[in-house]
Amino acid sequence: ILHSGSHFFDLLTFLFGAVRDFTLINQGENLCDYDSDPDCVVTFGESKVFFLSSREDNFKHFSVEVIASNGRLRLENNGLGKWEPLEVHPLILGDMRLGAEAETINCDLSRVQTEVMEQMALAMNHQQHSLCAGECALRNQEWISQIIIESKRQ
């Protein structure tokens, strides 16, 4: 959770607000003295986010699924995203369902470093940017450290 988890924590803090609390589900795999892969629920602002680990022996797997009051956002390992807005259910009166038409969000992973540099240039020129502030990143690292310590106690 220490390395890849920090990126997700920063993204989720940007989307939902600061970390408020966490609950350990299970201790997961002990990766080394300073890192582990626990399953946990983390509260970001008013949103609860489940972190479920997967073994990376043969491949890396990262996916995010955000269930919101107006639809579902899915981001996959390959940089492909899908937004599925809600629609009125055609058969059940007063019910909603995920729409049949999903909007594809193409995230070009070959441009990630370029996009980070563009955001850094904006920040250095005192323009609006989407970078995580250093203070926020350090607070998130403190939460991650608490999760790791708690997982090693069990």
XYZ file of C-alpha atoms in Angstrom:
154
model
C 0.000 0.000 0.000
C 2.957 2.323 0.590
C 3.960 2.945 -3.031
C 0.938 2.557 -5.303
C -1.473 3.330 -2.477
C -0.046 6.815 -2.039
C -1.041 7.751 -5.603
C -4.583 6.489 -5.029
C -4.782 8.331 -1.695
C -3.755 11.583 -3.390
C -6.292 11.088 -6.201
C -9.119 10.199 -3.819
C -8.282 13.153 -1.555
C -8.521 15.391 -4.629
C -11.900 13.880 -5.568
C -13.596 13.408 -2.177
C -11.709 15.289 0.539
C -9.146 14.576 3.235
C -8.761 11.204 4.943
C -10.794 11.087 8.161
C -10.500 7.489 9.336
C -9.773 3.906 8.347
C -10.864 0.417 9.327
C -8.669 -2.610 8.721
C -10.503 -5.568 7.168
C -7.545 -7.970 7.261
C -3.796 -7.663 7.557
C -3.055 -8.946 4.060
C 0.397 -9.901 2.895
C 3.481 -8.624 4.717
C 5.638 -7.335 1.843
C 8.690 -6.268 3.883
C 9.582 -4.576 7.183
C 8.091 -1.250 6.114
C 5.194 -2.197 3.808
C 2.205 -4.527 3.692
C -0.832 -5.123 1.502
C -3.839 -4.988 3.853
C -7.502 -4.795 2.906
C -9.077 -1.720 4.495
C -11.849 0.854 4.281
C -10.696 4.476 4.240
C -13.026 7.436 4.730
C -12.206 10.340 2.389
C -14.439 13.295 3.272
C -17.925 11.745 3.336
C -17.008 8.794 1.070
C -15.949 5.314 2.110
C -13.371 3.669 -0.169
C -12.514 -0.028 -0.063
C -8.899 -0.969 -0.766
C -8.693 -4.650 -1.666
C -5.238 -6.008 -2.383
C -4.355 -8.398 -5.156
C -1.169 -10.357 -5.547
C 1.251 -9.031 -8.135
C 3.315 -12.178 -8.652
C 2.538 -12.412 -12.365
C 1.017 -9.041 -13.283
C 0.050 -5.674 -11.867
C -3.624 -4.879 -11.435
C -4.993 -1.460 -10.585
C -8.618 -0.565 -10.936
C -10.874 2.009 -9.367
C -14.636 1.881 -9.298
C -16.503 4.887 -7.957
C -20.199 4.388 -7.253
C -21.885 7.790 -7.090
C -25.452 9.023 -6.774
C -25.500 9.804 -10.506
C -23.640 6.796 -11.958
C -20.474 4.709 -11.927
C -16.929 5.616 -12.931
C -14.499 2.791 -13.668
C -10.785 3.237 -14.275
C -8.797 0.216 -15.360
C -5.148 -0.773 -15.242
C -4.611 0.065 -18.919
C -5.702 3.677 -18.532
C -9.152 3.128 -19.981
C -12.039 4.696 -18.135
C -15.796 4.357 -18.458
C -18.526 6.627 -17.153
C -21.946 4.978 -16.860
C -24.633 7.545 -16.013
C -27.926 6.563 -14.428
C -31.077 6.320 -16.489
C -34.714 5.650 -15.713
C -35.417 1.913 -15.679
C -37.755 1.128 -18.590
C -39.653 -1.626 -16.744
C -39.636 -0.764 -13.057
C -41.552 2.415 -12.245
C -39.509 4.894 -10.213
C -36.325 2.821 -10.407
C -32.965 3.834 -11.847
C -30.252 1.713 -13.443
C -26.850 2.192 -15.016
C -27.270 3.418 -18.563
C -26.766 1.055 -21.466
C -24.506 3.619 -23.159
C -21.203 4.097 -21.329
C -18.915 7.000 -22.163
C -15.338 5.858 -22.762
C -12.612 7.983 -21.216
C -9.286 7.328 -22.910
C -6.362 7.993 -20.609
C -3.164 7.934 -22.645
C -0.630 6.397 -20.254
C 2.212 7.258 -22.633
C 1.517 10.936 -21.791
C 1.460 10.637 -18.003
C 4.904 12.170 -17.439
C 4.154 14.963 -19.935
C 0.893 15.756 -18.179
C 2.643 15.896 -14.794
C 5.226 18.299 -16.237
C 2.438 20.467 -17.698
C 0.771 20.640 -14.264
C 4.104 21.485 -12.630
C 4.630 24.315 -15.136
C 1.182 25.706 -14.299
C 1.920 25.526 -10.569
C 5.312 27.229 -10.961
C 3.641 30.018 -12.954
C 1.036 30.478 -10.181
C -1.788 29.203 -12.391
C -4.563 26.771 -11.495
C -3.266 23.181 -11.424
C -4.288 19.739 -10.197
C -1.144 18.743 -8.320
C -1.340 17.380 -4.801
C 0.181 19.841 -2.347
C 3.183 18.552 -0.413
C 1.421 19.026 2.931
C -1.532 16.940 1.720
C 0.776 14.201 0.402
C 2.587 14.041 3.756
C -0.729 13.750 5.654
C -1.729 10.898 3.316
C 1.625 9.181 3.925
C 0.987 9.431 7.676
C -2.400 7.711 7.235
C -0.785 4.999 5.087
C 1.882 4.484 7.764
C -0.843 4.091 10.414
C -2.611 1.491 8.256
C 0.653 -0.445 7.784
C 1.469 -0.321 11.531
C -2.042 -1.501 12.423
C -1.877 -4.344 9.857
C 1.420 -5.591 11.297
C -0.072 -5.655 14.827
C -2.682 -8.245 13.849
